[in-house]
């Protein structure tokens, strides 16, 4: 199972109660800012004008550098040049240590 959301490393401790008993493997998917804007611009699955997301994308992009997530032990996948299928393949190819205890003390 995969859950997609905007989370920071510190959010995992809070979210752990919702994931009790699950083997959580956090991954930071990212793209270049240009690709993020292009994907937003070409979305067809939204019922609203996606241009309203441009300021949010710009604001979050600088706050979520991949290094922050790597340092917290997350896997990081750059999907800038990947299709959805290739991104799934990249995620499935990740190797993990034994059971993850993210956010659990």
Short mmCIF file of C-alpha atoms in Angstrom, two decimals:
data_model
loop_
_atom_site.label_atom_id
_atom_site.label_comp_id
_atom_site.label_asym_id
_atom_site.label_seq_id
_atom_site.Cartn_x
_atom_site.Cartn_y
_atom_site.Cartn_z
CA UNK A 1 0.00 0.00 0.00
CA UNK A 2 1.19 3.51 -0.70
CA UNK A 3 -0.06 6.73 0.86
CA UNK A 4 0.70 10.00 -0.85
CA UNK A 5 0.80 13.18 1.17
CA UNK A 6 2.96 16.19 1.93
CA UNK A 7 4.87 15.29 5.07
CA UNK A 8 8.10 16.38 6.67
CA UNK A 9 10.34 13.99 8.59
CA UNK A 10 9.07 15.27 11.95
CA UNK A 11 5.48 14.44 10.93
CA UNK A 12 6.15 10.72 11.14
CA UNK A 13 6.19 10.65 14.93
CA UNK A 14 2.72 12.23 14.97
CA UNK A 15 1.40 9.94 12.24
CA UNK A 16 2.80 6.74 13.78
CA UNK A 17 -0.36 6.16 15.84
CA UNK A 18 -2.31 5.84 12.59
CA UNK A 19 0.17 3.34 11.21
CA UNK A 20 0.57 1.13 14.27
CA UNK A 21 1.56 -2.37 13.21
CA UNK A 22 2.41 -1.32 9.66
CA UNK A 23 5.89 -1.42 8.20
CA UNK A 24 6.18 2.25 7.17
CA UNK A 25 8.80 3.09 4.54
CA UNK A 26 8.83 6.85 3.94
CA UNK A 27 9.88 8.05 0.52
CA UNK A 28 10.37 11.61 -0.69
CA UNK A 29 9.38 11.82 -4.35
CA UNK A 30 10.63 14.98 -5.93
CA UNK A 31 11.12 16.65 -9.29
CA UNK A 32 12.72 19.79 -10.53
CA UNK A 33 10.60 22.87 -9.96
CA UNK A 34 10.06 23.18 -13.71
CA UNK A 35 8.72 19.63 -13.94
CA UNK A 36 6.46 20.19 -10.93
CA UNK A 37 4.94 23.21 -12.64
CA UNK A 38 4.56 21.40 -15.96
CA UNK A 39 2.84 18.44 -14.32
CA UNK A 40 0.54 20.79 -12.45
CA UNK A 41 -0.22 22.71 -15.66
CA UNK A 42 -1.13 19.56 -17.60
CA UNK A 43 -3.27 17.81 -14.96
CA UNK A 44 -6.65 16.66 -16.18
CA UNK A 45 -7.92 15.01 -13.00
CA UNK A 46 -8.76 18.20 -11.08
CA UNK A 47 -12.11 19.97 -11.10
CA UNK A 48 -10.53 23.37 -10.51
CA UNK A 49 -8.01 25.63 -12.21
CA UNK A 50 -4.66 24.18 -11.13
CA UNK A 51 -2.94 27.54 -11.55
CA UNK A 52 -4.13 28.28 -8.00
CA UNK A 53 -1.51 25.74 -6.85
CA UNK A 54 1.44 27.62 -8.37
CA UNK A 55 2.20 29.71 -5.24
CA UNK A 56 1.87 26.60 -3.05
CA UNK A 57 4.27 24.63 -5.26
CA UNK A 58 6.75 27.50 -5.21
CA UNK A 59 6.49 27.86 -1.44
CA UNK A 60 6.82 24.17 -0.60
CA UNK A 61 9.60 23.47 -3.10
CA UNK A 62 12.22 25.43 -1.20
CA UNK A 63 11.10 24.08 2.16
CA UNK A 64 11.42 20.41 1.19
CA UNK A 65 14.95 19.80 -0.10
CA UNK A 66 15.73 16.12 -0.71
CA UNK A 67 18.75 16.33 1.62
CA UNK A 68 16.48 17.03 4.61
CA UNK A 69 14.68 13.75 3.96
CA UNK A 70 17.83 11.73 3.25
CA UNK A 71 19.30 12.90 6.55
CA UNK A 72 16.15 11.67 8.33
CA UNK A 73 16.54 8.21 6.79
CA UNK A 74 13.93 8.50 4.05
CA UNK A 75 14.49 7.03 0.61
CA UNK A 76 14.56 9.77 -2.03
CA UNK A 77 13.49 9.25 -5.64
CA UNK A 78 13.84 11.91 -8.34
CA UNK A 79 10.94 11.28 -10.70
CA UNK A 80 11.64 14.29 -12.93
CA UNK A 81 12.37 12.18 -16.00
CA UNK A 82 10.20 9.18 -15.06
CA UNK A 83 6.73 8.18 -16.16
CA UNK A 84 4.26 7.04 -13.52
CA UNK A 85 5.08 3.42 -14.34
CA UNK A 86 8.82 4.05 -14.13
CA UNK A 87 8.33 5.80 -10.78
CA UNK A 88 6.45 2.77 -9.46
CA UNK A 89 9.27 0.54 -10.71
CA UNK A 90 11.83 2.77 -8.95
CA UNK A 91 9.87 2.54 -5.71
CA UNK A 92 9.55 -1.23 -5.94
CA UNK A 93 13.30 -1.51 -6.60
CA UNK A 94 14.22 0.30 -3.37
CA UNK A 95 16.01 -1.81 -0.80
CA UNK A 96 15.19 -1.39 2.85
CA UNK A 97 16.71 -2.41 6.15
CA UNK A 98 14.76 -4.69 8.46
CA UNK A 99 11.41 -3.44 9.79
CA UNK A 100 11.26 0.32 9.86
CA UNK A 101 10.40 2.07 13.10
CA UNK A 102 9.90 5.60 11.74
CA UNK A 103 8.13 7.78 14.22
CA UNK A 104 8.02 5.13 16.91
CA UNK A 105 9.92 5.41 20.18
#
